[in-house]
Amino acid sequence: MNSPSTQFVTSRRMGVFEPIHQISMWDESFRSSGNFNASASMILDVDAKLDNQSEDASHGILGPSSKYDQEATKPTDKVQRRLAQNREAARKSRMRKKAYVQQLETSRLKLIQLEQELDRVRQQGVYIGGGLDTNPLGFSGTINSGITTFEMEYGHWVEEQNRQICELGSALDARISDVELRFLVDNGMSHYFELFSMKSTAAKADVFYVMSGMWKTSAERFFSWIGGFRPSELLKVLQPHLDPLTDQQLLDVHNLRQSCQQAEDALSQGMDKLQHTLAETVAAGQLGEGSYVPQMANAMERLEALVSFVTQADHLRRETLQQMSRILTTRQAARGLLALGGYFHRLRALSSLWAARPREPA
C-alpha cells in the first residue's frame, strides 16, 4: 500500500521544515489498494448477506426474504413519527445553540470591557506582577477572549455529545431502520467536525493552550497527540466494537491504520524539527548584549508553523473518521461512534475519580 504523501519543504522566511499534507494524495493512496472504491450498493449487499445469515441461524425455518417482508409491512406512520421526533429534537437543539451563542456574545462584551479597564490601568503606569513589567516585548497581556469563548463552546460540545450518545444507544437497541440510523450517524460525524473547526480558531488565539490539551481532563491529556487523539491508536481501541467485520473490511481497516501511522510519524518528525530550531533561536545571542528582542521576534515567526501542525493533525483525524464511515456499514458506523463517545466519556470519568481519590495525610 502506498504511504500518505507528506513532504517537507524549507520555508525561506522561517528556516524550518514543515510537513505539507496533501489530503487528496492521501485519498489516492487509500484508494490505490482498491479497498475504498467499493460503491454504496456493494456495502449494502454485504450488510444484507450478514442479516440473512443471522436470520437463518436464529430462526432456521424462515426464508432469506422474511426479514425484508417484515420491513415492507412496517406501518409507514411509525417511520414518519420517528422522523418527526428527529426533526423536533433537531429544532430544540438549534434553539439551545442559539441561546448559547447569545450567552457567548454577552460574555464576550464583558471581556472586552474588562480588557479596556486593564488597558487604562497600564496606561496609568500600574504594572501587573508586583510592580515589575514582565513584558519587555510590549505584547498585550490582556485576557484571551478567544480561549474563554472556546472553553464555553467546548463545554456545550461535551453536553451535546453526551446527548447524542444516549440517543444513538437507544436507536440501536430499538433497531430502527438504516435510513433513520444514517441520520444519527451523520449528525455524530458533523459534531466531531465542528470540534475541529473550534480548535482551529482557538489555535490562532493561543496555540500553546490547544497543544497542551488544557481544555481536556487529565486522563485525556495523557493520551493526547498534537492537541487531540492519535488516529491509529484509536482505530485499535475501536476495532473490537465493530466485529464482525468481513475480510475486506479487516484489510481496509488495517491499511487505513498503517496510512495513519505513516502520516503521524511525518507530523511528529516535523514537530521535533520545529522544536529543535526554536530552541536554537531562543538560545542564540551572547550574555551581556543588552537585548534579546531580535531573538524573540525570530522565535515568534517560527511559532506560526505550530498552528499549521494542529490544523494538519485535526485534518488527519477528520479524514480517518470519514474513511471509517466509508468502510463500515451504517450499523457498524453507529456502533463505532457509540464506542468512541463512550471511550472519551470514561476517560473523563476516570479523571474525576482520580482527582477525588482519598489521599493519605502527609
Short mmCIF file of C-alpha atoms in Angstrom, two decimals:
data_model
loop_
_atom_site.label_atom_id
_atom_site.label_comp_id
_atom_site.label_asym_id
_atom_site.label_seq_id
_atom_site.Cartn_x
_atom_site.Cartn_y
_atom_site.Cartn_z
CA MET A 1 0.00 0.00 0.00
CA ASN A 2 1.24 3.47 -0.82
CA SER A 3 2.06 5.68 2.12
CA PRO A 4 0.25 9.02 2.53
CA SER A 5 2.11 11.80 0.81
CA THR A 6 3.79 14.07 3.31
CA GLN A 7 6.56 16.35 2.13
CA PHE A 8 8.99 18.54 3.97
CA VAL A 9 9.86 21.87 2.36
CA THR A 10 12.11 24.64 3.60
CA SER A 11 10.45 27.95 4.38
CA ARG A 12 12.77 30.77 3.28
CA ARG A 13 11.28 33.13 5.84
CA MET A 14 11.22 30.77 8.80
CA GLY A 15 14.02 28.33 8.02
CA VAL A 16 12.23 25.30 9.48
CA PHE A 17 10.85 22.19 7.91
CA GLU A 18 7.06 21.96 7.84
CA PRO A 19 5.03 18.91 6.78
CA ILE A 20 2.71 19.92 3.97
CA HIS A 21 -0.16 17.42 3.87
CA GLN A 22 -1.86 16.79 0.59
CA ILE A 23 -5.04 15.13 1.65
CA SER A 24 -6.06 14.47 -1.91
CA MET A 25 -2.90 12.37 -2.34
CA TRP A 26 -3.75 10.51 0.88
CA ASP A 27 -7.07 9.65 -0.72
CA GLU A 28 -5.22 8.34 -3.77
CA SER A 29 -3.03 6.17 -1.52
CA PHE A 30 -6.11 4.96 0.32
CA ARG A 31 -7.73 4.04 -2.98
CA SER A 32 -4.61 2.59 -4.61
CA SER A 33 -5.19 -0.77 -2.97
CA GLY A 34 -8.70 -0.81 -4.37
CA ASN A 35 -10.19 -1.01 -0.90
CA PHE A 36 -12.05 2.29 -0.84
CA ASN A 37 -13.61 2.12 -4.29
CA ALA A 38 -16.48 -0.03 -3.10
CA SER A 39 -19.79 1.51 -4.02
CA ALA A 40 -22.65 2.04 -1.63
CA SER A 41 -24.54 -0.81 -3.30
CA MET A 42 -21.66 -3.22 -2.57
CA ILE A 43 -21.68 -2.25 1.11
CA LEU A 44 -25.44 -2.73 1.29
CA ASP A 45 -25.08 -6.15 -0.36
CA VAL A 46 -22.60 -7.22 2.32
CA ASP A 47 -24.90 -5.91 5.05
CA ALA A 48 -27.86 -7.76 3.52
CA LYS A 49 -25.92 -11.02 3.40
CA LEU A 50 -24.92 -10.72 7.05
CA ASP A 51 -28.53 -10.01 8.05
CA ASN A 52 -29.76 -13.02 6.06
CA GLN A 53 -27.19 -15.32 7.67
CA SER A 54 -28.15 -14.07 11.13
CA GLU A 55 -31.85 -14.67 10.46
CA ASP A 56 -31.23 -18.17 9.10
CA ALA A 57 -29.08 -19.15 12.08
CA SER A 58 -31.55 -17.90 14.71
CA HIS A 59 -34.87 -18.99 13.15
CA GLY A 60 -33.91 -21.74 10.74
CA ILE A 61 -37.34 -22.19 9.17
CA LEU A 62 -37.57 -18.61 7.94
CA GLY A 63 -36.54 -17.99 4.36
CA PRO A 64 -33.94 -15.35 3.44
CA SER A 65 -36.63 -12.92 2.38
CA SER A 66 -38.54 -12.96 5.70
CA LYS A 67 -36.57 -10.03 7.10
CA TYR A 68 -37.43 -7.85 4.18
CA ASP A 69 -41.09 -8.95 4.21
CA GLN A 70 -41.29 -7.71 7.79
CA GLU A 71 -39.62 -4.44 6.85
CA ALA A 72 -42.06 -3.98 3.97
CA THR A 73 -45.07 -4.48 6.23
CA LYS A 74 -43.93 -1.93 8.82
CA PRO A 75 -46.53 0.81 9.31
CA THR A 76 -45.42 3.89 7.44
CA ASP A 77 -46.86 6.10 10.17
CA LYS A 78 -44.37 4.66 12.64
CA VAL A 79 -41.45 5.70 10.41
CA GLN A 80 -42.99 9.12 9.89
CA ARG A 81 -43.45 9.51 13.64
CA ARG A 82 -39.80 8.72 14.26
CA LEU A 83 -38.68 11.17 11.59
CA ALA A 84 -40.91 13.82 13.14
CA GLN A 85 -39.33 13.14 16.53
CA ASN A 86 -35.87 13.54 14.99
CA ARG A 87 -36.87 16.85 13.42
CA GLU A 88 -38.26 18.07 16.74
CA ALA A 89 -35.06 17.09 18.54
CA ALA A 90 -33.02 18.93 15.91
CA ARG A 91 -35.22 22.02 16.29
CA LYS A 92 -34.76 22.04 20.07
CA SER A 93 -31.02 21.59 19.61
CA ARG A 94 -30.92 24.64 17.33
CA MET A 95 -32.84 26.67 19.89
CA ARG A 96 -30.42 25.65 22.66
CA LYS A 97 -27.49 26.53 20.44
CA LYS A 98 -28.99 29.95 19.61
CA ALA A 99 -29.44 30.72 23.31
CA TYR A 100 -25.91 29.56 23.97
CA VAL A 101 -24.49 31.80 21.23
CA GLN A 102 -26.31 34.76 22.78
CA GLN A 103 -24.75 33.89 26.12
CA LEU A 104 -21.31 33.77 24.48
CA GLU A 105 -21.86 37.20 22.93
CA THR A 106 -22.78 38.65 26.31
CA SER A 107 -19.67 37.12 27.87
CA ARG A 108 -17.54 38.47 25.01
CA LEU A 109 -18.79 42.01 25.61
CA LYS A 110 -17.97 41.69 29.32
CA LEU A 111 -14.45 40.51 28.45
CA ILE A 112 -13.96 43.48 26.12
CA GLN A 113 -14.95 45.84 28.93
CA LEU A 114 -12.51 44.11 31.29
CA GLU A 115 -9.72 44.39 28.74
CA GLN A 116 -10.39 48.09 28.34
CA GLU A 117 -10.19 48.54 32.11
CA LEU A 118 -6.85 46.71 32.18
CA ASP A 119 -5.51 48.87 29.36
CA ARG A 120 -6.43 52.02 31.25
CA VAL A 121 -4.59 50.72 34.32
CA ARG A 122 -1.47 50.03 32.25
CA GLN A 123 -1.57 53.48 30.70
CA GLN A 124 -1.55 54.94 34.21
CA GLY A 125 1.76 53.15 34.86
CA VAL A 126 0.49 50.34 37.10
CA TYR A 127 2.04 47.03 36.10
CA ILE A 128 0.71 43.60 36.88
CA GLY A 129 3.15 41.25 38.63
CA GLY A 130 4.33 43.04 41.75
CA GLY A 131 5.11 46.34 40.07
CA LEU A 132 7.52 44.79 37.55
CA ASP A 133 6.87 44.98 33.81
CA THR A 134 7.43 41.37 32.77
CA ASN A 135 6.53 42.00 29.13
CA PRO A 136 9.66 43.55 27.56
CA LEU A 137 8.44 42.98 24.00
CA GLY A 138 5.42 45.18 24.54
CA PHE A 139 2.85 42.49 23.72
CA SER A 140 -0.56 42.88 25.28
CA GLY A 141 -1.11 40.68 28.32
CA THR A 142 -4.90 41.04 28.34
CA ILE A 143 -7.24 38.11 28.90
CA ASN A 144 -7.51 35.92 25.81
CA SER A 145 -11.19 36.16 24.96
CA GLY A 146 -10.76 33.61 22.15
CA ILE A 147 -9.75 30.89 24.60
CA THR A 148 -12.51 31.81 27.04
CA THR A 149 -15.03 31.50 24.22
CA PHE A 150 -13.57 28.14 23.20
CA GLU A 151 -13.84 26.78 26.75
CA MET A 152 -17.50 27.72 26.90
CA GLU A 153 -18.17 26.27 23.45
CA TYR A 154 -16.35 23.05 24.33
CA GLY A 155 -18.44 22.63 27.48
CA HIS A 156 -21.56 22.87 25.33
CA TRP A 157 -19.99 20.46 22.82
CA VAL A 158 -19.45 17.80 25.51
CA GLU A 159 -23.04 18.14 26.71
CA GLU A 160 -24.34 17.72 23.17
CA GLN A 161 -22.08 14.70 22.63
CA ASN A 162 -23.48 13.02 25.75
CA ARG A 163 -27.00 13.61 24.46
CA GLN A 164 -26.10 12.15 21.07
CA ILE A 165 -24.56 9.06 22.69
CA CYS A 166 -27.76 8.36 24.63
CA GLU A 167 -29.87 8.87 21.51
CA LEU A 168 -27.64 6.62 19.42
CA GLY A 169 -27.65 3.87 22.04
CA SER A 170 -31.45 3.95 22.26
CA ALA A 171 -31.75 3.84 18.47
CA LEU A 172 -29.52 0.77 18.22
CA ASP A 173 -31.50 -1.01 20.95
CA ALA A 174 -34.76 -0.19 19.15
CA ARG A 175 -33.35 -1.48 15.85
CA ILE A 176 -34.66 1.44 13.82
CA SER A 177 -34.31 1.48 10.05
CA ASP A 178 -30.96 2.19 8.37
CA VAL A 179 -32.35 5.42 6.92
CA GLU A 180 -33.10 6.81 10.37
CA LEU A 181 -29.84 5.45 11.76
CA ARG A 182 -27.83 7.12 8.98
CA PHE A 183 -29.34 10.46 10.02
CA LEU A 184 -27.95 9.99 13.56
CA VAL A 185 -24.56 8.82 12.26
CA ASP A 186 -24.21 11.89 10.02
CA ASN A 187 -25.08 14.14 12.97
CA GLY A 188 -22.42 12.44 15.10
CA MET A 189 -19.76 12.89 12.41
CA SER A 190 -20.67 16.54 11.92
CA HIS A 191 -20.37 17.06 15.67
CA TYR A 192 -16.70 15.97 15.62
CA PHE A 193 -16.03 18.15 12.56
CA GLU A 194 -17.46 21.10 14.49
CA LEU A 195 -14.92 20.46 17.26
CA PHE A 196 -12.05 20.52 14.76
CA SER A 197 -13.27 23.88 13.47
CA MET A 198 -13.48 25.26 17.02
CA LYS A 199 -9.93 24.09 17.74
CA SER A 200 -8.61 25.75 14.59
CA THR A 201 -9.98 29.10 15.75
CA ALA A 202 -8.64 28.57 19.29
CA ALA A 203 -5.18 27.64 17.98
CA LYS A 204 -4.93 31.01 16.25
CA ALA A 205 -5.72 32.68 19.57
CA ASP A 206 -3.32 30.57 21.68
CA VAL A 207 -1.67 27.57 20.02
CA PHE A 208 0.15 26.55 23.23
CA TYR A 209 -3.16 26.22 25.03
CA VAL A 210 -4.55 23.88 22.36
CA MET A 211 -1.31 21.90 22.06
CA SER A 212 -1.09 21.33 25.81
CA GLY A 213 -4.65 19.99 25.93
CA MET A 214 -5.52 22.12 28.97
CA TRP A 215 -9.14 22.16 27.79
CA LYS A 216 -9.31 18.39 28.39
CA THR A 217 -9.32 16.29 31.55
CA SER A 218 -6.09 14.85 32.93
CA ALA A 219 -6.70 11.30 31.64
CA GLU A 220 -7.47 12.63 28.15
CA ARG A 221 -4.27 14.69 28.18
CA PHE A 222 -2.32 11.52 28.98
CA PHE A 223 -3.28 10.13 25.55
CA SER A 224 -3.10 13.44 23.70
CA TRP A 225 -1.10 13.87 20.48
CA ILE A 226 -0.81 17.37 18.92
CA GLY A 227 -3.92 18.56 20.72
CA GLY A 228 -6.13 15.52 20.18
CA PHE A 229 -6.39 11.75 19.82
CA ARG A 230 -3.90 9.74 17.77
CA PRO A 231 -5.97 8.23 14.91
CA SER A 232 -4.01 4.97 14.54
CA GLU A 233 -4.24 4.20 18.26
CA LEU A 234 -7.94 4.97 18.34
CA LEU A 235 -8.57 2.52 15.50
CA LYS A 236 -7.05 -0.22 17.66
CA VAL A 237 -9.33 0.73 20.54
CA LEU A 238 -12.48 0.78 18.39
CA GLN A 239 -11.97 -2.28 16.20
CA PRO A 240 -13.21 -4.87 18.79
CA HIS A 241 -16.50 -2.95 18.99
CA LEU A 242 -17.03 -3.23 15.22
CA ASP A 243 -16.96 -7.03 14.92
CA PRO A 244 -17.93 -8.95 12.97
CA LEU A 245 -16.02 -7.42 10.05
CA THR A 246 -15.70 -9.03 6.64
CA ASP A 247 -12.28 -9.98 5.30
CA GLN A 248 -12.34 -6.97 3.00
CA GLN A 249 -13.24 -4.63 5.86
CA LEU A 250 -10.45 -6.05 8.01
CA LEU A 251 -7.98 -5.40 5.19
CA ASP A 252 -9.31 -1.87 4.68
CA VAL A 253 -9.05 -1.02 8.40
CA HIS A 254 -5.52 -2.46 8.53
CA ASN A 255 -4.42 -0.37 5.53
CA LEU A 256 -6.04 2.74 6.99
CA ARG A 257 -4.23 2.26 10.30
CA GLN A 258 -0.88 1.90 8.50
CA SER A 259 -1.52 5.08 6.50
CA CYS A 260 -2.41 6.93 9.70
CA GLN A 261 0.79 5.77 11.39
CA GLN A 262 2.90 6.99 8.48
CA ALA A 263 1.21 10.38 8.46
CA GLU A 264 1.55 10.64 12.26
CA ASP A 265 5.26 9.84 12.03
CA ALA A 266 5.75 12.58 9.45
CA LEU A 267 3.96 15.14 11.62
CA SER A 268 5.90 14.07 14.72
CA GLN A 269 9.20 14.43 12.88
CA GLY A 270 8.21 17.90 11.74
CA MET A 271 7.31 18.82 15.31
CA ASP A 272 10.70 17.61 16.54
CA LYS A 273 12.47 19.69 13.90
CA LEU A 274 10.46 22.78 14.81
CA GLN A 275 11.20 22.30 18.50
CA HIS A 276 14.93 21.93 17.79
CA THR A 277 15.17 25.05 15.62
CA LEU A 278 13.04 27.03 18.07
CA ALA A 279 15.33 26.09 20.95
CA GLU A 280 18.36 27.20 18.92
CA THR A 281 16.67 30.50 18.09
CA VAL A 282 15.78 31.28 21.73
CA ALA A 283 19.30 30.34 22.89
CA ALA A 284 21.01 32.47 20.23
CA GLY A 285 22.99 35.56 21.24
CA GLN A 286 25.54 36.25 23.94
CA LEU A 287 25.06 37.25 27.55
CA GLY A 288 25.50 40.94 28.16
CA GLU A 289 24.36 42.04 24.72
CA GLY A 290 21.68 44.11 26.45
CA SER A 291 18.69 42.99 24.40
CA TYR A 292 17.12 39.74 23.28
CA VAL A 293 14.24 41.29 21.35
CA PRO A 294 15.59 40.18 17.92
CA GLN A 295 15.79 36.54 19.07
CA MET A 296 12.26 36.67 20.45
CA ALA A 297 10.90 38.23 17.26
CA ASN A 298 12.53 35.45 15.23
CA ALA A 299 11.08 32.82 17.56
CA MET A 300 7.61 34.33 17.18
CA GLU A 301 7.84 33.92 13.42
CA ARG A 302 8.80 30.27 13.78
CA LEU A 303 5.91 29.61 16.13
CA GLU A 304 3.47 30.46 13.35
CA ALA A 305 4.23 26.99 11.95
CA LEU A 306 2.87 25.42 15.14
CA VAL A 307 -0.67 26.45 14.24
CA SER A 308 -0.39 24.57 10.95
CA PHE A 309 0.67 21.41 12.80
CA VAL A 310 -2.52 21.48 14.89
CA THR A 311 -4.61 22.10 11.76
CA GLN A 312 -2.95 19.24 9.87
CA ALA A 313 -3.31 16.84 12.81
CA ASP A 314 -7.03 17.59 13.02
CA HIS A 315 -7.30 17.17 9.26
CA LEU A 316 -5.84 13.68 9.64
CA ARG A 317 -8.33 12.91 12.40
CA ARG A 318 -11.19 14.12 10.20
CA GLU A 319 -10.03 12.06 7.22
CA THR A 320 -9.73 8.96 9.41
CA LEU A 321 -13.34 9.29 10.60
CA GLN A 322 -14.55 9.80 7.05
CA GLN A 323 -12.63 6.79 5.73
CA MET A 324 -14.01 4.59 8.52
CA SER A 325 -17.52 5.75 7.65
CA ARG A 326 -16.95 4.60 4.06
CA ILE A 327 -15.56 1.22 5.12
CA LEU A 328 -18.29 0.34 7.60
CA THR A 329 -21.99 -0.34 7.16
CA THR A 330 -24.45 2.10 8.69
CA ARG A 331 -24.96 0.00 11.82
CA GLN A 332 -21.24 -0.62 12.24
CA ALA A 333 -20.58 3.11 11.92
CA ALA A 334 -23.24 3.78 14.56
CA ARG A 335 -21.62 1.26 16.93
CA GLY A 336 -18.24 2.85 16.24
CA LEU A 337 -19.47 6.35 17.11
CA LEU A 338 -21.15 4.98 20.23
CA ALA A 339 -17.90 3.28 21.29
CA LEU A 340 -15.87 6.43 20.51
CA GLY A 341 -18.13 8.68 22.58
CA GLY A 342 -18.21 6.14 25.40
CA TYR A 343 -14.41 5.91 25.39
CA PHE A 344 -13.97 9.67 25.89
CA HIS A 345 -16.77 9.71 28.47
CA ARG A 346 -15.00 7.03 30.52
CA LEU A 347 -11.70 8.93 30.29
CA ARG A 348 -13.41 12.00 31.71
CA ALA A 349 -14.97 9.87 34.47
CA LEU A 350 -11.56 8.38 35.25
CA SER A 351 -10.11 11.87 35.66
CA SER A 352 -12.87 12.77 38.14
CA LEU A 353 -12.32 9.58 40.14
CA TRP A 354 -8.57 10.18 40.24
CA ALA A 355 -9.00 13.77 41.42
CA ALA A 356 -11.44 12.67 44.16
CA ARG A 357 -9.39 9.69 45.35
CA PRO A 358 -8.66 9.51 49.11
CA ARG A 359 -5.18 10.67 49.97
CA GLU A 360 -3.03 9.66 52.88
CA PRO A 361 -2.03 12.51 55.19
CA ALA A 362 1.46 13.84 54.61
#
